[in-house]
Amino acid sequence: MDRDAHPKMARLAGAAVLATGLEWYDFLIYSTAAALVFGDLFFPEFSGVAGTLASFATLAVGFFARPLGGVIAGHVGDRYGRKPPLVGAMVVMGAATFAIGVLPTYAQIGVWAPVLLVVIRLVQGLGVGAQWGGAALLLIEHSEVDKRGFYGSLVQTGAIFGAVAGNATFLLLTTLLPDEQFASWGWRVPFLLGLALVVIGIYVQLKIEDTPVFRQMRERSLQAGQEAGLTKAPLRDAVRTCWREILQAAGAFFVVNGTFYILISGMLDYGTTYVGLSKTEVLVHVLVAGGTQLVTIPLFGALSDRWGRRKLFLVGTVLMGLFAFPMFWLVDTGSAPLVLLSLVLGFTIHAVMYGPQAALYAEMFPADVRYTGASLGFQLASIFAGGLAPFVMTALLAATGAAWSVSLYVLAMAVITFASVFTIRESFRRDLHETSADVEEKEVIA
């Protein structure tokens, strides 16, 4: 590696982590607000539980838009470069989040308030669906082969930065403001701050170059025609040649995505409604426990560079299945140290899988359909796992009155993930410059 490479990777990593952190800050503060205030502000005609369910339903709407965002970004990213859809995603997300911050409530404009909230949440979903693949590939396709897991994991920490920053902002506001002021205007402040993401998008557009993998692929295409590099229809080609890998990637993300939203959002409602903890107590526990992932995600990403992605992922899946019941037993005690222990263990097990995930996905797909394939697998799971997890958790608790039903839900997601990852062919340290044509040529020779 040349002497300019390390400072270059540091700049890339800083930009990617900051961009991802702000993107997920914008997306995830919605989940915190949904648990704390949106039920009363936008769905006041519903009862307490029904209002929370309606609030979490609007949270899920954003996840349904994520695959479309991933498809659009995948097409652009595989045709025109990894950077353009990343920049576009940041601008869209920043503008949508700011719009929520100035949105009138039900008391001001009636039914139009929840309608507009759903529309803006859909736009947020498009933005975050488009962002992940660009940020992940920007780092992984720039990095050395033996550091892909580590650099890919830095993108994953962006989500944790976003969650921690969002919860910290809400914690500060709920601590400093009386409940009336927080419900009146305080909740808007985190959304208004989301506009900073547009500034980062402009920086990335002006200062960051596209990846060596895409530049080489484009050069080959110019020299030898479309068959050698860029594809005209990335979605069609990805589904035709990599449908199995897309389904495997979606299944692999099930328990990872589902438990993440149970930990950062579902636990807020569970801790306050069923265990009797205060909002501030639960926010502090989630904030501290989630913050440990800023260390554990890069740690397990780096370990995957030595041990392989698939093996580490399977270990994390088994551990999460085993922890599904103890996680709630500890929280049910209401003891602050045990609640914190439960969340720390949950987030740590989650990191065992989440750390290697970006590198695992990048190595599963050929270069010409990598953005599309990885994004589609990632975002499909977000609908059925992440987006619905707090809603399903609230519904299960309302129906059974006990956390064992949620534990069974976590266990079921772990089974889906284990089956999916077990069938993935280990492509540890694959040549990321290979296109679909290169793969087909190898198979013919073999």
CSV table of C-alpha atoms in Angstrom, one decimal:
chain,number,residue,atom,x,y,z
A,1,MET,CA,0.0,0.0,0.0
A,2,ASP,CA,1.4,3.4,-1.0
A,3,ARG,CA,2.2,6.0,1.7
A,4,ASP,CA,-0.9,8.1,0.8
A,5,ALA,CA,-3.2,5.2,1.2
A,6,HIS,CA,-3.5,5.3,5.0
A,7,PRO,CA,-4.5,9.0,5.2
A,8,LYS,CA,-6.8,8.4,2.3
A,9,MET,CA,-8.5,5.5,4.0
A,10,ALA,CA,-8.8,7.6,7.2
A,11,ARG,CA,-10.5,10.4,5.3
A,12,LEU,CA,-12.8,7.9,3.6
A,13,ALA,CA,-13.6,6.2,6.8
A,14,GLY,CA,-14.3,9.5,8.6
A,15,ALA,CA,-16.6,10.7,5.8
A,16,ALA,CA,-18.4,7.3,5.5
A,17,VAL,CA,-18.9,7.0,9.3
A,18,LEU,CA,-20.1,10.6,9.7
A,19,ALA,CA,-22.5,10.3,6.7
A,20,THR,CA,-23.9,7.0,7.9
A,21,GLY,CA,-24.1,8.2,11.5
A,22,LEU,CA,-26.1,11.2,10.5
A,23,GLU,CA,-28.2,9.2,8.0
A,24,TRP,CA,-29.2,6.7,10.8
A,25,TYR,CA,-29.6,9.5,13.3
A,26,ASP,CA,-32.2,11.0,11.1
A,27,PHE,CA,-33.9,7.6,10.5
A,28,LEU,CA,-33.7,6.3,14.1
A,29,ILE,CA,-34.8,9.4,16.0
A,30,TYR,CA,-38.2,8.6,14.5
A,31,SER,CA,-38.2,5.2,16.4
A,32,THR,CA,-37.5,7.0,19.7
A,33,ALA,CA,-40.1,9.6,19.0
A,34,ALA,CA,-42.6,6.9,18.0
A,35,ALA,CA,-42.1,5.2,21.4
A,36,LEU,CA,-42.3,8.4,23.4
A,37,VAL,CA,-44.6,11.0,21.9
A,38,PHE,CA,-45.9,10.3,18.4
A,39,GLY,CA,-48.9,8.2,19.7
A,40,ASP,CA,-50.3,11.2,21.6
A,41,LEU,CA,-49.4,13.9,19.1
A,42,PHE,CA,-50.5,12.3,15.8
A,43,PHE,CA,-53.0,9.6,16.9
A,44,PRO,CA,-54.8,11.1,19.9
A,45,GLU,CA,-58.1,9.4,19.0
A,46,PHE,CA,-56.6,6.0,19.8
A,47,SER,CA,-56.2,4.4,23.3
A,48,GLY,CA,-52.7,4.1,24.8
A,49,VAL,CA,-51.8,0.7,23.3
A,50,ALA,CA,-53.6,1.4,20.0
A,51,GLY,CA,-51.8,4.8,19.7
A,52,THR,CA,-48.5,3.1,20.3
A,53,LEU,CA,-49.3,0.5,17.7
A,54,ALA,CA,-50.3,3.2,15.2
A,55,SER,CA,-47.1,5.1,15.9
A,56,PHE,CA,-45.0,2.0,15.4
A,57,ALA,CA,-47.0,1.2,12.2
A,58,THR,CA,-45.8,4.5,10.7
A,59,LEU,CA,-42.3,3.6,11.8
A,60,ALA,CA,-42.7,0.4,9.8
A,61,VAL,CA,-43.8,2.4,6.7
A,62,GLY,CA,-40.3,3.7,6.3
A,63,PHE,CA,-39.0,0.2,6.1
A,64,PHE,CA,-41.3,-0.8,3.3
A,65,ALA,CA,-39.8,2.0,1.2
A,66,ARG,CA,-36.2,0.9,1.8
A,67,PRO,CA,-36.1,-1.9,-0.8
A,68,LEU,CA,-37.3,0.6,-3.5
A,69,GLY,CA,-34.5,3.0,-2.3
A,70,GLY,CA,-32.0,0.1,-2.5
A,71,VAL,CA,-33.2,-0.8,-6.0
A,72,ILE,CA,-33.0,2.8,-7.3
A,73,ALA,CA,-29.6,3.3,-5.7
A,74,GLY,CA,-28.4,-0.1,-6.9
A,75,HIS,CA,-29.2,0.7,-10.5
A,76,VAL,CA,-27.4,4.1,-10.3
A,77,GLY,CA,-24.5,2.7,-8.2
A,78,ASP,CA,-23.8,-0.2,-10.5
A,79,ARG,CA,-24.2,1.9,-13.6
A,80,TYR,CA,-22.7,5.3,-12.7
A,81,GLY,CA,-20.6,4.8,-9.6
A,82,ARG,CA,-20.9,4.2,-5.9
A,83,LYS,CA,-20.8,7.9,-4.9
A,84,PRO,CA,-23.8,9.5,-6.7
A,85,PRO,CA,-26.6,7.5,-5.0
A,86,LEU,CA,-24.9,8.0,-1.6
A,87,VAL,CA,-24.9,11.7,-2.0
A,88,GLY,CA,-28.5,11.7,-3.2
A,89,ALA,CA,-29.6,9.6,-0.3
A,90,MET,CA,-28.1,12.0,2.2
A,91,VAL,CA,-29.8,15.1,0.7
A,92,VAL,CA,-33.2,13.3,0.6
A,93,MET,CA,-32.9,12.0,4.1
A,94,GLY,CA,-31.8,15.4,5.5
A,95,ALA,CA,-34.6,17.2,3.9
A,96,ALA,CA,-37.2,14.7,5.0
A,97,THR,CA,-36.1,14.7,8.6
A,98,PHE,CA,-36.2,18.5,8.7
A,99,ALA,CA,-39.7,18.3,7.3
A,100,ILE,CA,-40.9,16.1,10.3
A,101,GLY,CA,-39.4,18.7,12.6
A,102,VAL,CA,-41.7,21.4,11.2
A,103,LEU,CA,-44.8,19.1,10.7
A,104,PRO,CA,-48.0,20.3,12.4
A,105,THR,CA,-49.6,17.8,14.8
A,106,TYR,CA,-53.1,16.3,14.8
A,107,ALA,CA,-54.3,19.1,17.1
A,108,GLN,CA,-53.3,21.7,14.5
A,109,ILE,CA,-54.4,20.1,11.1
A,110,GLY,CA,-56.3,17.0,12.0
A,111,VAL,CA,-56.0,13.9,10.0
A,112,TRP,CA,-53.6,15.5,7.6
A,113,ALA,CA,-50.9,15.3,10.3
A,114,PRO,CA,-50.6,11.5,10.4
A,115,VAL,CA,-51.1,11.4,6.6
A,116,LEU,CA,-48.1,13.7,6.0
A,117,LEU,CA,-46.1,11.9,8.6
A,118,VAL,CA,-46.5,8.6,6.7
A,119,VAL,CA,-45.5,10.3,3.4
A,120,ILE,CA,-42.4,11.8,4.9
A,121,ARG,CA,-41.5,8.6,6.6
A,122,LEU,CA,-41.7,6.9,3.1
A,123,VAL,CA,-39.2,9.4,1.8
A,124,GLN,CA,-37.0,8.7,4.8
A,125,GLY,CA,-37.2,5.0,3.9
A,126,LEU,CA,-36.1,5.7,0.3
A,127,GLY,CA,-33.1,7.7,1.6
A,128,VAL,CA,-31.8,5.1,4.1
A,129,GLY,CA,-32.5,2.3,1.6
A,130,ALA,CA,-30.2,4.0,-0.9
A,131,GLN,CA,-27.5,5.0,1.5
A,132,TRP,CA,-26.2,1.8,3.1
A,133,GLY,CA,-24.8,0.1,-0.1
A,134,GLY,CA,-23.0,3.2,-1.2
A,135,ALA,CA,-21.3,3.8,2.1
A,136,ALA,CA,-20.3,0.2,2.6
A,137,LEU,CA,-18.9,-0.3,-0.9
A,138,LEU,CA,-17.1,3.0,-0.8
A,139,LEU,CA,-15.0,1.7,2.1
A,140,ILE,CA,-14.8,-2.0,1.3
A,141,GLU,CA,-13.9,-1.5,-2.4
A,142,HIS,CA,-11.1,1.0,-1.3
A,143,SER,CA,-9.7,-1.2,1.4
A,144,GLU,CA,-7.0,-3.8,1.4
A,145,VAL,CA,-8.2,-7.4,1.2
A,146,ASP,CA,-7.2,-8.3,4.8
A,147,LYS,CA,-9.0,-5.3,6.2
A,148,ARG,CA,-12.4,-5.5,4.5
A,149,GLY,CA,-14.1,-6.7,7.6
A,150,PHE,CA,-12.7,-3.9,9.8
A,151,TYR,CA,-13.5,-1.1,7.3
A,152,GLY,CA,-16.9,-2.5,6.5
A,153,SER,CA,-17.7,-2.6,10.2
A,154,LEU,CA,-17.0,1.1,10.5
A,155,VAL,CA,-20.0,1.7,8.3
A,156,GLN,CA,-22.1,-0.4,10.6
A,157,THR,CA,-21.0,1.7,13.6
A,158,GLY,CA,-22.6,4.6,11.8
A,159,ALA,CA,-26.0,3.2,12.7
A,160,ILE,CA,-24.8,3.0,16.3
A,161,PHE,CA,-23.5,6.6,16.3
A,162,GLY,CA,-26.9,7.6,15.0
A,163,ALA,CA,-28.8,5.6,17.6
A,164,VAL,CA,-26.6,6.8,20.4
A,165,ALA,CA,-26.7,10.4,19.2
A,166,GLY,CA,-30.5,10.3,18.8
A,167,ASN,CA,-31.2,8.8,22.2
A,168,ALA,CA,-28.7,11.2,23.8
A,169,THR,CA,-30.5,14.1,22.3
A,170,PHE,CA,-33.9,12.9,23.5
A,171,LEU,CA,-32.4,12.1,26.9
A,172,LEU,CA,-31.0,15.6,27.2
A,173,LEU,CA,-34.4,17.1,26.2
A,174,THR,CA,-36.5,14.9,28.4
A,175,THR,CA,-34.2,15.7,31.3
A,176,LEU,CA,-34.1,19.5,30.8
A,177,LEU,CA,-37.7,20.1,29.7
A,178,PRO,CA,-40.9,19.6,31.6
A,179,ASP,CA,-43.2,17.0,29.9
A,180,GLU,CA,-45.5,19.8,28.6
A,181,GLN,CA,-42.7,21.6,26.8
A,182,PHE,CA,-41.1,18.4,25.4
A,183,ALA,CA,-44.5,17.4,24.0
A,184,SER,CA,-45.1,20.9,22.7
A,185,TRP,CA,-41.8,21.7,20.9
A,186,GLY,CA,-38.9,19.8,22.4
A,187,TRP,CA,-39.4,16.7,20.4
A,188,ARG,CA,-38.9,18.7,17.2
A,189,VAL,CA,-35.3,19.7,18.0
A,190,PRO,CA,-33.6,16.4,17.0
A,191,PHE,CA,-35.4,16.4,13.7
A,192,LEU,CA,-34.4,20.0,12.9
A,193,LEU,CA,-30.8,19.1,13.5
A,194,GLY,CA,-31.0,16.4,10.8
A,195,LEU,CA,-30.5,19.0,8.1
A,196,ALA,CA,-26.7,18.8,8.8
A,197,LEU,CA,-26.7,15.6,6.7
A,198,VAL,CA,-27.1,17.8,3.5
A,199,VAL,CA,-23.8,19.5,4.3
A,200,ILE,CA,-22.0,16.2,4.6
A,201,GLY,CA,-23.5,15.1,1.3
A,202,ILE,CA,-22.0,18.1,-0.4
A,203,TYR,CA,-18.6,17.4,1.2
A,204,VAL,CA,-18.7,13.8,-0.1
A,205,GLN,CA,-19.6,14.9,-3.6
A,206,LEU,CA,-16.8,17.4,-3.8
A,207,LYS,CA,-14.0,15.6,-1.9
A,208,ILE,CA,-14.4,11.8,-2.2
A,209,GLU,CA,-13.5,9.9,-5.4
A,210,ASP,CA,-15.3,6.7,-6.5
A,211,THR,CA,-13.9,3.2,-5.7
A,212,PRO,CA,-11.0,1.5,-7.6
A,213,VAL,CA,-13.3,-1.4,-8.3
A,214,PHE,CA,-15.9,0.7,-10.1
A,215,ARG,CA,-13.2,2.8,-11.9
A,216,GLN,CA,-11.6,-0.4,-13.3
A,217,MET,CA,-14.9,-1.9,-14.2
A,218,ARG,CA,-15.9,1.3,-16.2
A,219,GLU,CA,-12.5,1.3,-17.9
A,220,ARG,CA,-12.9,-2.4,-19.0
A,221,SER,CA,-16.4,-1.5,-20.3
A,222,LEU,CA,-15.1,1.4,-22.4
A,223,GLN,CA,-12.3,-0.8,-23.8
A,224,ALA,CA,-14.2,-4.0,-24.5
A,225,GLY,CA,-17.9,-3.4,-24.4
A,226,GLN,CA,-20.7,-3.9,-21.9
A,227,GLU,CA,-20.0,-7.6,-21.4
A,228,ALA,CA,-16.7,-6.8,-19.8
A,229,GLY,CA,-18.0,-4.4,-17.1
A,230,LEU,CA,-21.1,-2.3,-16.6
A,231,THR,CA,-24.5,-3.8,-17.0
A,232,LYS,CA,-27.5,-1.9,-18.5
A,233,ALA,CA,-30.0,-3.5,-16.1
A,234,PRO,CA,-28.4,-4.3,-12.7
A,235,LEU,CA,-31.7,-5.3,-11.1
A,236,ARG,CA,-32.6,-7.8,-13.8
A,237,ASP,CA,-29.1,-9.2,-13.9
A,238,ALA,CA,-28.8,-9.4,-10.1
A,239,VAL,CA,-32.1,-11.3,-9.8
A,240,ARG,CA,-31.3,-13.6,-12.7
A,241,THR,CA,-27.8,-14.5,-11.7
A,242,CYS,CA,-27.8,-13.9,-7.9
A,243,TRP,CA,-31.4,-14.6,-6.7
A,244,ARG,CA,-30.1,-17.2,-4.3
A,245,GLU,CA,-27.5,-14.8,-2.8
A,246,ILE,CA,-30.2,-12.1,-2.5
A,247,LEU,CA,-32.5,-14.4,-0.5
A,248,GLN,CA,-29.5,-15.6,1.6
A,249,ALA,CA,-28.5,-12.0,2.4
A,250,ALA,CA,-32.1,-11.1,3.4
A,251,GLY,CA,-32.4,-14.2,5.6
A,252,ALA,CA,-29.0,-13.5,7.2
A,253,PHE,CA,-30.2,-10.0,8.3
A,254,PHE,CA,-33.4,-11.2,9.9
A,255,VAL,CA,-32.4,-11.6,13.6
A,256,VAL,CA,-29.8,-8.9,13.3
A,257,ASN,CA,-32.2,-6.2,12.2
A,258,GLY,CA,-35.1,-7.5,14.3
A,259,THR,CA,-33.3,-7.6,17.6
A,260,PHE,CA,-31.7,-4.2,16.9
A,261,TYR,CA,-35.0,-2.5,16.8
A,262,ILE,CA,-36.3,-4.5,19.7
A,263,LEU,CA,-33.3,-3.3,21.7
A,264,ILE,CA,-33.3,0.4,20.7
A,265,SER,CA,-37.1,1.0,20.4
A,266,GLY,CA,-39.2,-1.9,21.6
A,267,MET,CA,-37.4,-1.9,25.0
A,268,LEU,CA,-38.3,1.7,25.5
A,269,ASP,CA,-42.0,0.9,25.4
A,270,TYR,CA,-41.6,-2.4,27.3
A,271,GLY,CA,-39.5,-0.9,30.1
A,272,THR,CA,-41.9,2.0,30.7
A,273,THR,CA,-45.2,0.2,30.2
A,274,TYR,CA,-44.6,-3.3,31.5
A,275,VAL,CA,-41.7,-3.0,33.9
A,276,GLY,CA,-42.5,0.4,35.4
A,277,LEU,CA,-39.2,2.1,34.6
A,278,SER,CA,-39.1,5.8,33.8
A,279,LYS,CA,-38.5,7.1,30.3
A,280,THR,CA,-35.2,8.6,31.4
A,281,GLU,CA,-34.0,5.3,33.0
A,282,VAL,CA,-34.7,3.3,29.9
A,283,LEU,CA,-33.1,5.8,27.6
A,284,VAL,CA,-30.0,5.9,29.7
A,285,HIS,CA,-29.7,2.1,29.7
A,286,VAL,CA,-30.2,1.9,26.0
A,287,LEU,CA,-27.8,4.7,25.4
A,288,VAL,CA,-25.0,3.2,27.5
A,289,ALA,CA,-25.5,-0.4,26.2
A,290,GLY,CA,-25.8,0.7,22.6
A,291,GLY,CA,-22.7,2.8,23.0
A,292,THR,CA,-20.6,-0.4,23.7
A,293,GLN,CA,-21.1,-1.3,20.0
A,294,LEU,CA,-18.8,1.5,19.0
A,295,VAL,CA,-16.1,-0.9,20.2
A,296,THR,CA,-17.6,-4.3,19.7
A,297,ILE,CA,-18.7,-3.9,16.1
A,298,PRO,CA,-15.2,-2.9,14.8
A,299,LEU,CA,-13.8,-5.7,17.0
A,300,PHE,CA,-15.9,-8.4,15.4
A,301,GLY,CA,-15.4,-6.9,12.0
A,302,ALA,CA,-11.6,-7.1,12.5
A,303,LEU,CA,-11.9,-10.7,13.8
A,304,SER,CA,-13.8,-11.7,10.7
A,305,ASP,CA,-10.7,-10.7,8.7
A,306,ARG,CA,-8.9,-13.5,10.5
A,307,TRP,CA,-11.6,-16.1,11.1
A,308,GLY,CA,-14.0,-15.6,8.2
A,309,ARG,CA,-17.4,-13.9,8.0
A,310,ARG,CA,-19.7,-17.0,7.9
A,311,LYS,CA,-18.3,-18.7,11.0
A,312,LEU,CA,-18.6,-15.6,13.1
A,313,PHE,CA,-22.1,-14.9,11.9
A,314,LEU,CA,-23.3,-18.4,12.8
A,315,VAL,CA,-21.8,-18.1,16.3
A,316,GLY,CA,-23.7,-14.8,16.8
A,317,THR,CA,-26.9,-16.3,15.6
A,318,VAL,CA,-26.8,-19.2,18.0
A,319,LEU,CA,-26.0,-16.9,20.9
A,320,MET,CA,-28.9,-14.7,20.1
A,321,GLY,CA,-31.3,-17.6,20.0
A,322,LEU,CA,-30.0,-18.8,23.3
A,323,PHE,CA,-30.3,-15.3,24.8
A,324,ALA,CA,-33.9,-14.7,23.6
A,325,PHE,CA,-35.5,-15.6,27.0
A,326,PRO,CA,-32.8,-14.5,29.5
A,327,MET,CA,-32.8,-11.1,27.8
A,328,PHE,CA,-36.3,-10.4,29.1
A,329,TRP,CA,-35.9,-12.3,32.4
A,330,LEU,CA,-33.2,-9.8,33.3
A,331,VAL,CA,-35.2,-6.7,32.3
A,332,ASP,CA,-38.3,-8.0,34.1
A,333,THR,CA,-36.4,-7.8,37.4
A,334,GLY,CA,-36.6,-4.0,37.2
A,335,SER,CA,-33.1,-3.8,38.7
A,336,ALA,CA,-31.0,-1.2,37.0
A,337,PRO,CA,-27.8,-3.2,36.9
A,338,LEU,CA,-29.6,-6.3,35.5
A,339,VAL,CA,-31.5,-4.3,32.9
A,340,LEU,CA,-28.2,-2.7,31.8
A,341,LEU,CA,-26.5,-6.2,31.8
A,342,SER,CA,-29.3,-7.6,29.6
A,343,LEU,CA,-29.0,-4.7,27.1
A,344,VAL,CA,-25.2,-4.9,27.0
A,345,LEU,CA,-25.3,-8.6,26.3
A,346,GLY,CA,-27.9,-8.2,23.7
A,347,PHE,CA,-26.0,-5.5,21.9
A,348,THR,CA,-22.7,-7.5,22.1
A,349,ILE,CA,-24.3,-10.6,20.6
A,350,HIS,CA,-25.8,-8.4,17.9
A,351,ALA,CA,-22.3,-7.0,17.1
A,352,VAL,CA,-20.9,-10.5,16.5
A,353,MET,CA,-23.2,-10.6,13.4
A,354,TYR,CA,-23.4,-7.0,12.5
A,355,GLY,CA,-19.6,-6.4,12.5
A,356,PRO,CA,-18.8,-8.8,9.6
A,357,GLN,CA,-22.0,-8.2,7.7
A,358,ALA,CA,-20.9,-5.5,5.2
A,359,ALA,CA,-17.9,-7.5,4.1
A,360,LEU,CA,-19.9,-10.7,3.9
A,361,TYR,CA,-22.4,-9.1,1.6
A,362,ALA,CA,-19.8,-7.4,-0.6
A,363,GLU,CA,-18.0,-10.7,-1.1
A,364,MET,CA,-21.2,-12.5,-2.0
A,365,PHE,CA,-21.9,-10.5,-5.2
A,366,PRO,CA,-19.9,-9.8,-8.5
A,367,ALA,CA,-18.8,-6.2,-9.0
A,368,ASP,CA,-21.3,-5.3,-11.7
A,369,VAL,CA,-24.4,-6.2,-9.6
A,370,ARG,CA,-22.8,-5.8,-6.1
A,371,TYR,CA,-24.6,-2.5,-5.1
A,372,THR,CA,-28.0,-3.9,-6.3
A,373,GLY,CA,-27.6,-7.4,-4.9
A,374,ALA,CA,-26.3,-6.3,-1.5
A,375,SER,CA,-28.7,-3.4,-1.1
A,376,LEU,CA,-31.7,-5.5,-2.1
A,377,GLY,CA,-30.9,-8.4,0.3
A,378,PHE,CA,-30.2,-5.9,3.1
A,379,GLN,CA,-33.4,-3.9,2.6
A,380,LEU,CA,-35.8,-6.8,2.0
A,381,ALA,CA,-35.1,-8.1,5.5
A,382,SER,CA,-35.6,-4.6,6.9
A,383,ILE,CA,-39.3,-4.8,6.0
A,384,PHE,CA,-40.1,-8.1,7.6
A,385,ALA,CA,-37.6,-8.0,10.5
A,386,GLY,CA,-36.6,-4.4,11.5
A,387,GLY,CA,-39.6,-2.4,10.5
A,388,LEU,CA,-42.1,-4.7,11.9
A,389,ALA,CA,-40.2,-5.7,15.0
A,390,PRO,CA,-41.4,-3.0,17.5
A,391,PHE,CA,-45.0,-3.4,16.1
A,392,VAL,CA,-44.9,-7.2,16.4
A,393,MET,CA,-43.4,-6.9,19.9
A,394,THR,CA,-46.1,-4.4,21.0
A,395,ALA,CA,-48.9,-6.6,19.5
A,396,LEU,CA,-47.5,-9.8,21.1
A,397,LEU,CA,-47.3,-8.1,24.5
A,398,ALA,CA,-50.8,-6.7,24.2
A,399,ALA,CA,-52.1,-10.2,23.3
A,400,THR,CA,-50.2,-12.3,25.8
A,401,GLY,CA,-49.2,-9.8,28.5
A,402,ALA,CA,-45.9,-11.6,28.8
A,403,ALA,CA,-42.4,-11.3,27.2
A,404,TRP,CA,-42.1,-15.0,26.4
A,405,SER,CA,-44.0,-14.4,23.2
A,406,VAL,CA,-41.4,-11.8,22.1
A,407,SER,CA,-38.7,-14.3,23.1
A,408,LEU,CA,-40.2,-16.9,20.8
A,409,TYR,CA,-40.3,-14.2,18.0
A,410,VAL,CA,-36.6,-13.6,18.5
A,411,LEU,CA,-35.9,-17.3,18.4
A,412,ALA,CA,-37.9,-17.7,15.2
A,413,MET,CA,-35.8,-15.0,13.5
A,414,ALA,CA,-32.6,-16.6,14.7
A,415,VAL,CA,-33.7,-19.9,13.1
A,416,ILE,CA,-34.3,-18.1,9.8
A,417,THR,CA,-30.9,-16.4,10.0
A,418,PHE,CA,-29.0,-19.5,10.9
A,419,ALA,CA,-30.5,-21.5,8.0
A,420,SER,CA,-29.7,-18.6,5.6
A,421,VAL,CA,-26.1,-18.1,6.7
A,422,PHE,CA,-25.4,-21.9,6.9
A,423,THR,CA,-26.2,-22.1,3.1
A,424,ILE,CA,-23.9,-19.2,2.1
A,425,ARG,CA,-20.7,-20.3,0.4
A,426,GLU,CA,-17.8,-18.8,2.2
A,427,SER,CA,-16.3,-16.2,-0.2
A,428,PHE,CA,-13.8,-14.9,2.3
A,429,ARG,CA,-11.2,-12.6,0.7
A,430,ARG,CA,-12.8,-12.9,-2.8
A,431,ASP,CA,-11.4,-10.8,-5.6
A,432,LEU,CA,-13.9,-7.9,-5.6
A,433,HIS,CA,-13.0,-6.9,-9.2
A,434,GLU,CA,-14.6,-10.0,-10.6
A,435,THR,CA,-17.8,-9.3,-12.6
A,436,SER,CA,-20.6,-11.7,-13.5
A,437,ALA,CA,-18.9,-12.4,-16.8
A,438,ASP,CA,-15.7,-13.4,-15.0
A,439,VAL,CA,-17.6,-15.7,-12.7
A,440,GLU,CA,-19.4,-17.3,-15.7
A,441,GLU,CA,-16.1,-17.8,-17.5
A,442,LYS,CA,-14.6,-19.5,-14.5
A,443,GLU,CA,-17.6,-21.8,-14.2
A,444,VAL,CA,-17.3,-22.8,-17.9
A,445,ILE,CA,-13.6,-23.5,-17.5
A,446,ALA,CA,-14.2,-25.5,-14.4
